[in-house]
Structures are given as structure tokens and as C-alpha cells.
Tab-separated table of C-alpha atoms and ligand atoms in Angstrom:
chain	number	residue	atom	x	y	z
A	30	UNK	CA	79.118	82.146	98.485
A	31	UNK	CA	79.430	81.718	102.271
A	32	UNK	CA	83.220	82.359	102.878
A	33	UNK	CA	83.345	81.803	106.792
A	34	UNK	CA	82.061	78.087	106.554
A	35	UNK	CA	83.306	77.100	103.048
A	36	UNK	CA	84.791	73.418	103.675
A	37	UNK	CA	88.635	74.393	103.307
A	38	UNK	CA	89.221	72.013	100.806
A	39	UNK	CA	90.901	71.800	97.276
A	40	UNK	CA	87.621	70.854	95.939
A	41	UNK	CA	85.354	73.466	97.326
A	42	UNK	CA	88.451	76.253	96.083
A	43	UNK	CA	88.333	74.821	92.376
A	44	UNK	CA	84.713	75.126	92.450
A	45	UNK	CA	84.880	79.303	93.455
A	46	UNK	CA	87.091	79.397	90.545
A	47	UNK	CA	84.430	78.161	87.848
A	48	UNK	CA	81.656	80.473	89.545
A	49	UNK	CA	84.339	83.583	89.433
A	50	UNK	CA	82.524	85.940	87.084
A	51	UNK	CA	85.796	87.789	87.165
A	52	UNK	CA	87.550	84.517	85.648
A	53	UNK	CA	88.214	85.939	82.475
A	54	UNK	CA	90.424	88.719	83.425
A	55	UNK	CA	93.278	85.880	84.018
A	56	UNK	CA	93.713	85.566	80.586
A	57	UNK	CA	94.690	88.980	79.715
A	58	UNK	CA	97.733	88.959	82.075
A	59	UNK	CA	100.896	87.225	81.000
A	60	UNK	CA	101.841	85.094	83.810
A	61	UNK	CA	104.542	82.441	84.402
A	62	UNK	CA	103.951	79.373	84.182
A	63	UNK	CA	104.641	77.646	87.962
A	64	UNK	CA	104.376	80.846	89.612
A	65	UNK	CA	101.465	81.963	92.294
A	66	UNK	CA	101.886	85.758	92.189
A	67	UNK	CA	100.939	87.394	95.020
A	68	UNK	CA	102.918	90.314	94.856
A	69	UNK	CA	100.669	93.002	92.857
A	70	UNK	CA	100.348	95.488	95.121
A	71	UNK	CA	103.825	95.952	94.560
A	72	UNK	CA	104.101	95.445	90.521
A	73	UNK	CA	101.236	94.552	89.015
A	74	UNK	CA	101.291	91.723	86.565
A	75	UNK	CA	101.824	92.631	82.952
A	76	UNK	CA	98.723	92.866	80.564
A	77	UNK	CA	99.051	90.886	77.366
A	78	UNK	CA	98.281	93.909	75.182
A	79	UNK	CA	101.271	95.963	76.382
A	80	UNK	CA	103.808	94.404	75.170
A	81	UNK	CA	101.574	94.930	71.297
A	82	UNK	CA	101.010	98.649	72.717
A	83	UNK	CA	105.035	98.990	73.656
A	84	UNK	CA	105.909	97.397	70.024
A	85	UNK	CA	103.280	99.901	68.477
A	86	UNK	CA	104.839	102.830	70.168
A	87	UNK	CA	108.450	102.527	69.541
A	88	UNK	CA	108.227	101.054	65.721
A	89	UNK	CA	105.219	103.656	64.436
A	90	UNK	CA	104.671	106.145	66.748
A	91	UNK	CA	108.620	107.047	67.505
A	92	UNK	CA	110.262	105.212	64.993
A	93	UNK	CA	108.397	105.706	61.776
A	94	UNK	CA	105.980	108.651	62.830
A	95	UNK	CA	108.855	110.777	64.486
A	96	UNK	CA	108.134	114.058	66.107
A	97	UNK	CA	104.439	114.112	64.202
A	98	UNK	CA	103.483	111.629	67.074
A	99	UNK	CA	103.266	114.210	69.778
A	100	UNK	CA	100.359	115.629	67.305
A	101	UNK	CA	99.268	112.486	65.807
A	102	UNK	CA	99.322	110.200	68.077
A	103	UNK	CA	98.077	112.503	70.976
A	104	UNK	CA	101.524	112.186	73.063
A	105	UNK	CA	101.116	115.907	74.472
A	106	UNK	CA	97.489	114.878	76.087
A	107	UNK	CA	98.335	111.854	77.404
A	108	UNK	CA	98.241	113.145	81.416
A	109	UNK	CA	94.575	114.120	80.517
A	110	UNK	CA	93.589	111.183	78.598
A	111	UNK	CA	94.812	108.538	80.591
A	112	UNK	CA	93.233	110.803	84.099
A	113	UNK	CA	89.856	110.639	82.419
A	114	UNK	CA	90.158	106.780	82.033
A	115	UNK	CA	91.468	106.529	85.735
A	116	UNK	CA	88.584	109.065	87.394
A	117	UNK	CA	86.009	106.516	87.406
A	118	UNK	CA	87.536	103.938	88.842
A	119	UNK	CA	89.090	106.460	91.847
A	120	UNK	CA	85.433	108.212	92.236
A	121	UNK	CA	86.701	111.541	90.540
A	122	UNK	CA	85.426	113.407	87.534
A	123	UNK	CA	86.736	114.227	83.866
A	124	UNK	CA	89.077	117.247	83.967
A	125	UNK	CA	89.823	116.005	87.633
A	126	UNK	CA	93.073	113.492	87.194
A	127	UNK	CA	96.258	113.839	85.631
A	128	UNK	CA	98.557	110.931	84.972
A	129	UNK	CA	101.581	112.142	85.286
A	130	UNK	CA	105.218	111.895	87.324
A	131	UNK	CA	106.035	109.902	90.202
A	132	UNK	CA	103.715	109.758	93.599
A	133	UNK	CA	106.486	111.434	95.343
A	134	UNK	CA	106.369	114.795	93.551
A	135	UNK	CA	103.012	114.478	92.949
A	136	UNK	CA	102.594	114.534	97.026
A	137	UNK	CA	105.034	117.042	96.827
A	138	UNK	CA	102.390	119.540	94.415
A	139	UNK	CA	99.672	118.812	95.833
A	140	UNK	CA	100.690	119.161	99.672
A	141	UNK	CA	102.464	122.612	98.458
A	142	UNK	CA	98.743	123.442	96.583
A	143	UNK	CA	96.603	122.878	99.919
A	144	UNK	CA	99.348	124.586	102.636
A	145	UNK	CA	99.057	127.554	99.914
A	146	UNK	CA	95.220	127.464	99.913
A	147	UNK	CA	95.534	127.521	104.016
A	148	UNK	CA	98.236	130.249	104.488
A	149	UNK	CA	97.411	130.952	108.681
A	150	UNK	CA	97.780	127.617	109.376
A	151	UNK	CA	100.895	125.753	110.008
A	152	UNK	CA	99.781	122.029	110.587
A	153	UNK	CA	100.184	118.377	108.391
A	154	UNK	CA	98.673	115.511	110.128
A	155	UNK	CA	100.601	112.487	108.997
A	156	UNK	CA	100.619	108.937	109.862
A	157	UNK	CA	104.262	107.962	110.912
A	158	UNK	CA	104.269	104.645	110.029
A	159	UNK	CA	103.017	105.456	106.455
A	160	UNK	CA	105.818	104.504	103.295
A	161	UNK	CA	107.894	106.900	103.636
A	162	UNK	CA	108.332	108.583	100.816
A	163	UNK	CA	104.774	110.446	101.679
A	164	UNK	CA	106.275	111.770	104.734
A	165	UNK	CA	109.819	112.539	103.507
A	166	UNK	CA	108.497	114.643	100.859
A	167	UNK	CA	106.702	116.546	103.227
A	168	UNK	CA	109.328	116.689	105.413
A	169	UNK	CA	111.390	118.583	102.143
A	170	UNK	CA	108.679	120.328	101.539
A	171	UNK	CA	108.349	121.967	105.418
A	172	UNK	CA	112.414	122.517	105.161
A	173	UNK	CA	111.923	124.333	101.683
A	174	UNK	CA	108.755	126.406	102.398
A	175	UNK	CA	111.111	127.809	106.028
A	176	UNK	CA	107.296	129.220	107.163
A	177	UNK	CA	107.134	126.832	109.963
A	178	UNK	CA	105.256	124.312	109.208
A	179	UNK	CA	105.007	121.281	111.451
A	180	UNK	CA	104.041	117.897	110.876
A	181	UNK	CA	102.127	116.155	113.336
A	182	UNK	CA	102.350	112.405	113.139
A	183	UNK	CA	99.289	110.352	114.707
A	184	UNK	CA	98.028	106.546	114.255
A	185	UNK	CA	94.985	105.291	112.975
A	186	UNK	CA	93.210	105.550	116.071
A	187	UNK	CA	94.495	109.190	116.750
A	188	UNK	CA	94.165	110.483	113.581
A	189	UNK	CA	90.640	112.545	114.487
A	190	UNK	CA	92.224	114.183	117.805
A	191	UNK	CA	94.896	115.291	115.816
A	192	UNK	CA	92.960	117.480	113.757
A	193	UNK	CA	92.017	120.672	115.362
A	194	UNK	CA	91.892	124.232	114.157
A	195	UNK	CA	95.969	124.346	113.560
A	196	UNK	CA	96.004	122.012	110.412
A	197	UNK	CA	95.935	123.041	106.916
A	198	UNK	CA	96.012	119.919	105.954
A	199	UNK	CA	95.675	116.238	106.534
A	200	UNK	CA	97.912	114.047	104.264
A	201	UNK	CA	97.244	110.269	104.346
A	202	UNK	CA	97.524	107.037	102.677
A	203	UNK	CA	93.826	105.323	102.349
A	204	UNK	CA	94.884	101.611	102.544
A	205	UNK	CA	98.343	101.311	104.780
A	206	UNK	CA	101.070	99.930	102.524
A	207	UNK	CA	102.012	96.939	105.308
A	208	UNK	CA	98.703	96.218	107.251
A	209	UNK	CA	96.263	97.020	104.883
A	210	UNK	CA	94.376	98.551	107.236
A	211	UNK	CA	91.860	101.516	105.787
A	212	UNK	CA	91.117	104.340	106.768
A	213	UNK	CA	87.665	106.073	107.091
A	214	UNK	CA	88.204	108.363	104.214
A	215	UNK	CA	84.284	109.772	104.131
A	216	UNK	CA	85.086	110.756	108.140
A	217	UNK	CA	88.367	112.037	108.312
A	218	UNK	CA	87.729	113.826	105.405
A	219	UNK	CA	84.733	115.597	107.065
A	220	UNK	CA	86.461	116.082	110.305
A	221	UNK	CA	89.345	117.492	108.508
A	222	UNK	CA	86.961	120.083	106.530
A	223	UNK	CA	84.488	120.698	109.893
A	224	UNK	CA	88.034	122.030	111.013
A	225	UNK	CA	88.717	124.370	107.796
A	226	UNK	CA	91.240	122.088	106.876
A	227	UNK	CA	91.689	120.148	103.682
A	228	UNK	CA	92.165	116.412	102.890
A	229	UNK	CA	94.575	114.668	100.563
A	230	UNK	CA	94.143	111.331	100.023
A	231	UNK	CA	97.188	109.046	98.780
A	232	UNK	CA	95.201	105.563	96.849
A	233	UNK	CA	98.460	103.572	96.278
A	234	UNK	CA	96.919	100.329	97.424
A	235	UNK	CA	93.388	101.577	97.066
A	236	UNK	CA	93.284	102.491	93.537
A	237	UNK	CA	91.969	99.778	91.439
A	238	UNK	CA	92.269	97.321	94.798
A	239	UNK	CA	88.445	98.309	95.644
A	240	UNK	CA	85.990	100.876	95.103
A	241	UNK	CA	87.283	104.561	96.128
A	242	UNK	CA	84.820	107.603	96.196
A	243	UNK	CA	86.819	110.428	95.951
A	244	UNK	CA	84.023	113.056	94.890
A	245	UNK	CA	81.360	111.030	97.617
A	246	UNK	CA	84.358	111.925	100.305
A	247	UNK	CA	84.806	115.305	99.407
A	248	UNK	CA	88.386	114.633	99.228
A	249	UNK	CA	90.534	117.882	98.514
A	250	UNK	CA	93.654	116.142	96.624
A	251	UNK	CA	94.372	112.781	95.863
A	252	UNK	CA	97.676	110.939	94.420
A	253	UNK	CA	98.616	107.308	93.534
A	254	UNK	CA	100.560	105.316	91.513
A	255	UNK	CA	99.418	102.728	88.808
A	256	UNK	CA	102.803	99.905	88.711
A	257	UNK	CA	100.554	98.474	92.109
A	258	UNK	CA	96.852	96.865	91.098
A	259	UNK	CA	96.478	99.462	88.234
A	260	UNK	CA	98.985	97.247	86.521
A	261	UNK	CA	100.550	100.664	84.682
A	262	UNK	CA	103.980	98.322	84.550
A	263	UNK	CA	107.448	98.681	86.514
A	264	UNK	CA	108.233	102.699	87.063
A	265	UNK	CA	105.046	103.597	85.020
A	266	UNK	CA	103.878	107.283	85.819
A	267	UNK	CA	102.155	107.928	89.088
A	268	UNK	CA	98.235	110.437	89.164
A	269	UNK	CA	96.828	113.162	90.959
A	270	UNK	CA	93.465	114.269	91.467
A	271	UNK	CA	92.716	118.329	92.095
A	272	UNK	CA	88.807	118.714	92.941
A	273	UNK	CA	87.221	120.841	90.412
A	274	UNK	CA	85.799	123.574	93.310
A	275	UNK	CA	90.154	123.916	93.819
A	276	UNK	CA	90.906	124.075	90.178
A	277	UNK	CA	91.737	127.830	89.377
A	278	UNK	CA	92.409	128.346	92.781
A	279	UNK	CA	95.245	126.046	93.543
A	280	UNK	CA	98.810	126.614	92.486
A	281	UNK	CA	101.748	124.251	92.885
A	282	UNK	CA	105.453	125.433	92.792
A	283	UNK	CA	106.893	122.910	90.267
A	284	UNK	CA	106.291	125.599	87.634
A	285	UNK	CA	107.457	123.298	84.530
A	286	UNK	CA	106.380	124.660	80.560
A	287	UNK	CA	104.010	121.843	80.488
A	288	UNK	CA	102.128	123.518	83.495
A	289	UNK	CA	102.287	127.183	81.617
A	290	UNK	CA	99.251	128.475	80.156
A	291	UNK	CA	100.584	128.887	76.950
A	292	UNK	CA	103.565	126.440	76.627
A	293	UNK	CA	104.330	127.009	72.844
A	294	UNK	CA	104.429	130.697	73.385
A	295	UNK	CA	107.988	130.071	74.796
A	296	UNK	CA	107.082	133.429	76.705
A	297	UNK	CA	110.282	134.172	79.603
A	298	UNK	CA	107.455	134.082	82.305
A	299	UNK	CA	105.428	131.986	83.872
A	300	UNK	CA	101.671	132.011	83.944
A	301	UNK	CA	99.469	128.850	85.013
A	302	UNK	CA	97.393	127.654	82.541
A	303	UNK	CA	93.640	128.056	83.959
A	304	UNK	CA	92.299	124.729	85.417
A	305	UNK	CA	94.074	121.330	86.363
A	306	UNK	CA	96.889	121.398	83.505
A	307	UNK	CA	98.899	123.513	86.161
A	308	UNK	CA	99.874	120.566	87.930
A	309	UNK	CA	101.614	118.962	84.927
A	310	UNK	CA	105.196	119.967	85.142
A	311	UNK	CA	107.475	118.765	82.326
A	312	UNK	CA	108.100	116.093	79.354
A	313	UNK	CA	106.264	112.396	80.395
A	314	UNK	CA	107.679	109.305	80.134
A	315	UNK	CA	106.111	108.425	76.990
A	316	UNK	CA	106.498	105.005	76.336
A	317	UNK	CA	105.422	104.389	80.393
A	318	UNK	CA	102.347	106.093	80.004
A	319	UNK	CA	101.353	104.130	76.440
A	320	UNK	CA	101.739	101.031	78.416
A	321	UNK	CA	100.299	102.228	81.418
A	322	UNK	CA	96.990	103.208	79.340
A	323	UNK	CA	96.633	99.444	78.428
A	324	UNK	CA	96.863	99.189	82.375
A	325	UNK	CA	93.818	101.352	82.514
A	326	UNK	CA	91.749	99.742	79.487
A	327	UNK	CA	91.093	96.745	81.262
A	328	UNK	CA	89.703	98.530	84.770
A	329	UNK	CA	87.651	100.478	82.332
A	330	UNK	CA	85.690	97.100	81.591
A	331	UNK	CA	85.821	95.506	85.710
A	332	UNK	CA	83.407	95.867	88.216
A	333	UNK	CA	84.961	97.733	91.422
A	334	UNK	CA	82.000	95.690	93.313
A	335	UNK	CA	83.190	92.516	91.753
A	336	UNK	CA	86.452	92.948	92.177
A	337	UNK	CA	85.778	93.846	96.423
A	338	UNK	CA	83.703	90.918	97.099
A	339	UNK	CA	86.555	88.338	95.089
A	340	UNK	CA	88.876	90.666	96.970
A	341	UNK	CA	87.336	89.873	100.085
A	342	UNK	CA	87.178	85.837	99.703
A	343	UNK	CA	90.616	85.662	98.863
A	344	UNK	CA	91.824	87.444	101.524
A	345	UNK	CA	89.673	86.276	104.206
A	346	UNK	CA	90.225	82.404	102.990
A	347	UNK	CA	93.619	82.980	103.235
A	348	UNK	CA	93.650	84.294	106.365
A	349	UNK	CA	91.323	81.090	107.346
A	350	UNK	CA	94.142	78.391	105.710
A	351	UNK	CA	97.143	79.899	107.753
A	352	UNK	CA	95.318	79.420	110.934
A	353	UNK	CA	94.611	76.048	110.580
A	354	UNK	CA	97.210	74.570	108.473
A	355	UNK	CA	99.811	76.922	109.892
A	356	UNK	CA	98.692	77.823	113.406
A	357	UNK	CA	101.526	76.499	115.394
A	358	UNK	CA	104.613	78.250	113.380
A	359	UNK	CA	104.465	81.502	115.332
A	360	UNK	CA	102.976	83.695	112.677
A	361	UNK	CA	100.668	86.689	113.635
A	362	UNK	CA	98.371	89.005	111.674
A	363	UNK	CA	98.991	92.143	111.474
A	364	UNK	CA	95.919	93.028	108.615
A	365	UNK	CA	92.870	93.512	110.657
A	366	UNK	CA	90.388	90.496	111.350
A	367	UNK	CA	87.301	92.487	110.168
A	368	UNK	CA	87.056	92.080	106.276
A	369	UNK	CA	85.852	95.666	106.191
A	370	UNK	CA	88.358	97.063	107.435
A	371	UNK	CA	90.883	95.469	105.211
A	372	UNK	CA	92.082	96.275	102.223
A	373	UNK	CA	93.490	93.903	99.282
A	374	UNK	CA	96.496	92.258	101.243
A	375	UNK	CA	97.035	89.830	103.725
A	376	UNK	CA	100.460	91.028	106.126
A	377	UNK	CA	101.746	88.134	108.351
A	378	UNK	CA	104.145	88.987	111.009
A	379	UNK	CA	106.718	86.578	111.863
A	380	UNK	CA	110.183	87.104	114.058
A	381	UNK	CA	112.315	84.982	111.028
A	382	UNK	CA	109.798	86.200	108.000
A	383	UNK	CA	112.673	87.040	105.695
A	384	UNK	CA	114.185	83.853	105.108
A	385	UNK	CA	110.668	82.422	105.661
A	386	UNK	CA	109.346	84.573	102.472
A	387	UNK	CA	112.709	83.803	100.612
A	388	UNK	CA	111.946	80.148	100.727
A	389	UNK	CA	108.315	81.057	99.633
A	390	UNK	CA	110.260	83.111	96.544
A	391	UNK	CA	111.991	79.859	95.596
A	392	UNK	CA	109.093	77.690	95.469
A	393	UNK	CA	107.334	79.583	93.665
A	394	UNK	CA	105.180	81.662	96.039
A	395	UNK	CA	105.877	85.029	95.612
A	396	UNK	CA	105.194	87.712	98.002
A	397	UNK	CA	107.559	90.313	100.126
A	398	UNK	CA	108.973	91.037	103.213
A	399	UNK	CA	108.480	94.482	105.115
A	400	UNK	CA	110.935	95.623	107.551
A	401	UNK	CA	111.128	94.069	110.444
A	402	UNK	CA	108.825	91.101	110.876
A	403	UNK	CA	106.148	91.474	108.201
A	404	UNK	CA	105.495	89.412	105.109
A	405	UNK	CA	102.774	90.677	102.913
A	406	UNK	CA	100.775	89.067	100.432
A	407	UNK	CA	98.523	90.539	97.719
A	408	UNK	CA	95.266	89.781	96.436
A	409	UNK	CA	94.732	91.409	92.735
A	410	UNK	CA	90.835	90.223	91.916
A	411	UNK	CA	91.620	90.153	87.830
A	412	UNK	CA	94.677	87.734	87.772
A	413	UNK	CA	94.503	86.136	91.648
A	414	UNK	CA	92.320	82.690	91.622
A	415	UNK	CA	91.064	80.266	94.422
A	416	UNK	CA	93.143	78.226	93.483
A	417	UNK	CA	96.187	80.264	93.886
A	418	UNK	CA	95.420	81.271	97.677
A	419	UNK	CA	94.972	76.896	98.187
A	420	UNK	CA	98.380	76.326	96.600
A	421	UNK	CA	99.709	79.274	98.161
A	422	UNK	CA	98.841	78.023	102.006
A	423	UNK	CA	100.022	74.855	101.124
A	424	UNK	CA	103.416	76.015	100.387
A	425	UNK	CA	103.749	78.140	103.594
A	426	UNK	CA	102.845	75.073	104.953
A	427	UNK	CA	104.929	72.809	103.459
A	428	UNK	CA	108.328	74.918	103.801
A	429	UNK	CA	107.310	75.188	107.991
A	430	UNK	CA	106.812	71.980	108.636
A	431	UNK	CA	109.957	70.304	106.658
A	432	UNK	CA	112.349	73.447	108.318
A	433	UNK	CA	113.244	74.268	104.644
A	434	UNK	CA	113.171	77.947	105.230
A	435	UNK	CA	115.720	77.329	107.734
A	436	UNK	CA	118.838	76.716	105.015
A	437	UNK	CA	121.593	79.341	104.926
A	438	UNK	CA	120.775	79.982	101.285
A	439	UNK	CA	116.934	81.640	102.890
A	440	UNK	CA	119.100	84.390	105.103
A	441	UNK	CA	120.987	86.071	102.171
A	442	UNK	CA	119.684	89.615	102.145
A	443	UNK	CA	118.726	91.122	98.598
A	444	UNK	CA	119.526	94.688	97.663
A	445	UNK	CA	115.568	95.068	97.193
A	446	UNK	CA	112.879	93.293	99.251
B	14	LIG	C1	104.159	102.626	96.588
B	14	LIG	C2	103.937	103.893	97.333
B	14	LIG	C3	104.568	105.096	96.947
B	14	LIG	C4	105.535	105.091	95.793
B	14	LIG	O1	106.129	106.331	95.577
B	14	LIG	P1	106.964	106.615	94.246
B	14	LIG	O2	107.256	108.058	94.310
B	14	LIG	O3	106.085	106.227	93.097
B	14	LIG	O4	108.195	105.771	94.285
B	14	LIG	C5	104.257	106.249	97.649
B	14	LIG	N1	103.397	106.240	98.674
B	14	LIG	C6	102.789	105.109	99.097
B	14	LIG	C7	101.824	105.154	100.229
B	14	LIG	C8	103.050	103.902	98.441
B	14	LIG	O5	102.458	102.789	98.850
């Protein structure tokens, strides 16, 4: 399959579709009708099989089954069960990911675990222009801690000089949430470590997007979420990863009875239970994580290399129609050029992209807008075809060249973009 000179034709997409060995996968997702959905890394697509898995878990599990589920059913080792069917796919081991709150607090626990495990040093490399919420929880965590901790923002490119013998840790998102650009995890991660300082590694739009090697990196800590290309479903419970050489070691201050090493003791004090079941904290989301498992099933049967090199087509052929069909519009790239440096998205800039990606929304083309000028577009392997990234250039083009993003209706802004 020779992606820089396939004829950019209709024909030549439809024909990548009937060689996709990945075809398959479309089925299990329930899609609309009429819609090209190339929003994923945002919310995945559902899975067939949860809605059977959400009907199973409210009418036996809760409703008939009771209180007996959280024996029966294995509702108490769900973090653990659903970590073990995540670790492969992330690079990690058994015993080395819990599926469990939101990626938020678990940035929070594990940033708290490695400043703990690095108690002279007073330095978090961050990249600024990461999604926030990494940086804002370290921000509360800094304020909370009052031991003077700093964070040091840097950029890609500055990320390495940033790291000297100050930091206790560096704190950064693999694949960045509006370029897609990635980031050398296997280097950093040494460079952080040649330092004495550790690595945590946030796979939001890495996990399940392409292969990650957590273990091959050495990584420290990891966290992610699985509503993106893990398709866990809208506010489904987010993961963390503690390497087993930190497990014993590490501590983390959200000190909940699910994290006690005895919970059903009901003792008055705390005491950590002994390896990675620390960082749980509290009740989970039950019915989340039953449909996020489904989520998981399906990675548990895909090929991460399969799943890159479909990634890769898509997004590069993309990348190849808006050039020539949309060249003269004014849009920019902001994902990098170099497929290997990308990651499973395609970010456009443009100076009117919101109504422009509103009008996209409305014709059935549906991708999002990033403050100020970007409009992103992902690429999920299972449930993205050929076909989709044709009809979806044709649309962008289409809407451009008839000025039908221009209509007052496109400018409206939504509470959530
Ligand atoms: C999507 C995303 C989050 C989401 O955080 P929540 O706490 O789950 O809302 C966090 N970090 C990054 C880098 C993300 O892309």
C-alpha cells in the first residue's frame, strides 16, 4: 500500500477499504447512519455489546443480584481486572494498572507518589500548552504540598534542557491533545532518569491510538483515560500505571478505604495495602467501568501494529486531500508533516475554524474546534474507513467553496466545543 502516490481518487479509497484487514472492527461499533465520525479522540464511538453489558448490569447484577454482586459478580476487583486487560495494550504488566477515577486525580496521585519518592528536589517539568487539567492539578498539588515546589513549563523542543539535577519529576502528555505531535517517550524518559528524576507519562491520545511501551520506556507512572480511542464510553473511569520496582515504595495522599490494606477491617487508621491497590481511593463508578470493560474486550483482540499503519494512511491521506482539494481556503497544519511523528489526529488551523467546523457538524462531518484557530480531526483505526476520510475532504471542500460556513447560524458558540 503506497500511501504517498495512491491516485486520490474515490476508486482507489474504496479499494483500501476491501484490503483493510481491520474492516471488521466497523461492525462492532454502533454508528449513525449519515454520519462520518471523526471525533474519537474525544468520545469514542459506542461498542455494540455495551449497551447488552449496561442492560446486564443494571437488571441482574444490581437489580436482581443486589449487594451479592460486589462478591458475585466481581464489582470490588474491577480496577484490577479491567488494568490487567488494559496493560498490554499500554506496554505495562499484570499487577501494574488500575482502572479507576478520573485522569485528573489520577495525575494528582501519581505526581504526589513521585515528588514523595524525590523529597530534595523541588522541580515538575511540564509542557504549558498541554490540556490543562494535567497542569492545573499540579498546580493544586504545588499550592497544597506548601514545600516549594515549582513547575517549570518547556515545549517540545525544550523539554531535554529543562531537565537537570533540580527535577523530581517530569510530567507529560505522550501524544499532544491539539497537534498530535509525540513525544520521544524512550528519550525523555532516559534523560529524565540519567538526571535521578522520574517520568510520568499521561497516554490520553496514545492509549489504544498506537502502540505504547511503557515497560520498554522505563516509564515511572503513567495515567489516561479510556472515553478517547479506548472507547470506555462518555465519563467512563480514567487508569494509572505504578511500575512494579515503585510498588511498595510509592504512597499517594488520597488515602480512601479502598486504598487501606485491610478495608473490611473498618480499623480508625490508615495503613496502605502492600503493592498497587494503594492507589485505589474510594467506591467506582460501577456501571462506567462494566461498560468500559466491553471498551477493553475488543483492543484485547486488535493489532496495535495494524491499527498504526491504518492509523497512518488515514491520516496522512487526509492530510494529502486538503492540500489539493482545499489548498487555497487558508487552512494550515498544525500536526507535524512527518507521519512518525504524528499521532492519530489530523489538527487544521484556520483564523474562522469555528463556524468552519460548525458547518462540518451540520453536514454531517463531525470533528471539533480547539481554542483559538484549530480544528481537529480523529482517526480511530477500528471504526474510521477510507472511505470516510474521501467523504470527509469532500465536505470541507464543498462547504469552502459554496461560502456555506459563512451563514450566521455557523457563528453561534456552544456551551461545549
Ligand atoms: C482528555 C484529557 C484529560 C481528561 O481529564 P479528565 O480528568 O478525565 O477530565 C486529561 N489530560 C489530557 C492530556 C487529556 O487529553
Amino acid at each position: 500500500m503506497q500511501i504517498d502516490t495512491l491516485p486520490l481518487t474515490a476508486e482507489a479509497f474504496a479499494a483500501l477499504d476491501a484490503d483493510d484487514p481491520l474492516r471488521a472492527f466497523r461492525d462492532e461499533f454502533a454508528l449513525p447512519e449519515g454520519v462520518i465520525y471523526l471525533d474519537g479522540n474525544s468520545l469514542g464511538a459506542a461498542p455494540k455489546a455495551a449497551l447488552a453489558r449496561a442492560q446486564e448490569v443494571v437488571s441482574r447484577e444490581w437489580a436482581t443480584d443486589l449487594i451479592k454482586s460486589w462478591n458475585t459478580a466481581g464489582w470490588f476487583e474491577l480496577p484490577e481486572r479491567l488494568g490487567d486487560k488494559l496493560a498490554p495494550v499500554i506496554g505495562a504488566g499484570a499487577g501494574e494498572v488500575l482502572v479507576t477515577d478520573a485522569t485528573g486525580l489520577n495525575v494528582f496521585k501519581v505526581l504526589a507518589a513521585a515528588l514523595a519518592l524525590r523529597p530534595d528536589r523541588k522541580v515538575i517539568v511540564m509542557e504549558g500548552s498541554n490540556f490543562p487539567t494535567d497542569n492545573y492539578m499540579a498546580q493544586g498539588l504545588v499550592e497544597f504540598l506548601g514545600q516549594g515546589h515549582q513547575i517549570r513549563f518547556a515545549e517540545k523542543d525544550d523539554i531535554l534542557a529543562a531537565i537537570d539535577q533540580d527535577v523530581a519529576a517530569v510530567c507529560l502528555t505522550h501524544v499532544h491533545y491539539k497537534t498530535g505531535h509525540i513525544l520521544d517517550m524512550q528519550g525523555i524518559t532516559a534523560a529524565a532518569h540519567q538526571a535521578g528524576a522520574l517520568a510520568i507519562w499521561d497516554l490520553c491520545h496514545s492509549a489504544g491510538a498506537m502502540p505504547v511501551d511503557l515497560n520498554g520506556a522505563r516509564a515511572d507512572f503513567a495515567v489516561g483515560c479510556s472515553y478517547k480511542y479506548l472507547n470506555g464510553g462518555p465519563g467512563g473511569p480514567a487508569f494509572l500505571f505504578v511500575a512494579r520496582r515503585h510498588q511498595g515504595e510509592a504512597r499517594q495522599p488520597l488515602t480512601g478505604w479502598w486504598g487501606h490494606k485491610a478495608p473490611f477491617a473498618f480499623s480508625r487508621d490508615y495503613a496502605p495495602a502492600p503493592g498497587l491497590a494503594r492507589f485505589r481511593t474510594g467506591t467506582q463508578p460501577i456501571l462506567s467501568m462494566a461498560v468500559a470493560e466491553v471498551g477493553l474486550d475488543i483492543f484485547a483482540r486488535a493489532d496495535m501494529a495494524l491499527i498504526r499503519q491504518k492509523s497512518l494512511a488515514l491520516t496522512s491521506l487526509f492530510i494529502r486531500l486538503v492540500d489539493e482539494r482545499c489548498g487555497s481556503f487558508g487552512f494550515g497544519l498544525a500536526s507535524p508533516r512527518d507521519a512518525d511523528a504524528r499521532g492519530s489526529q489530523v489538527a487544521l488551523t484556520h483564523a474562522t475554524g469555528y463556524p468552519i467546523m460548525k458547518a462540518l457538524i451540520a453536514h454531517g462531518v463531525i470533528g471539533d474546534f480547539r481554542a483559538p484557530d484549530i480544528l481537529r480531526f480523529g482517526f480511530t483505526p477500528l471504526y474510521t474507513s477510507y472511505m470516510d476520510v474521501w467523504n470527509a475532504a469532500e465536505t470541507l471542500y464543498r462547504i469552502m467553496a459554496s461560502d456555506e460556513w459563512k451563514k450566521p447560524v455557523y457563528s453561534a458558540v456552544d456551551a461545549v466545543t
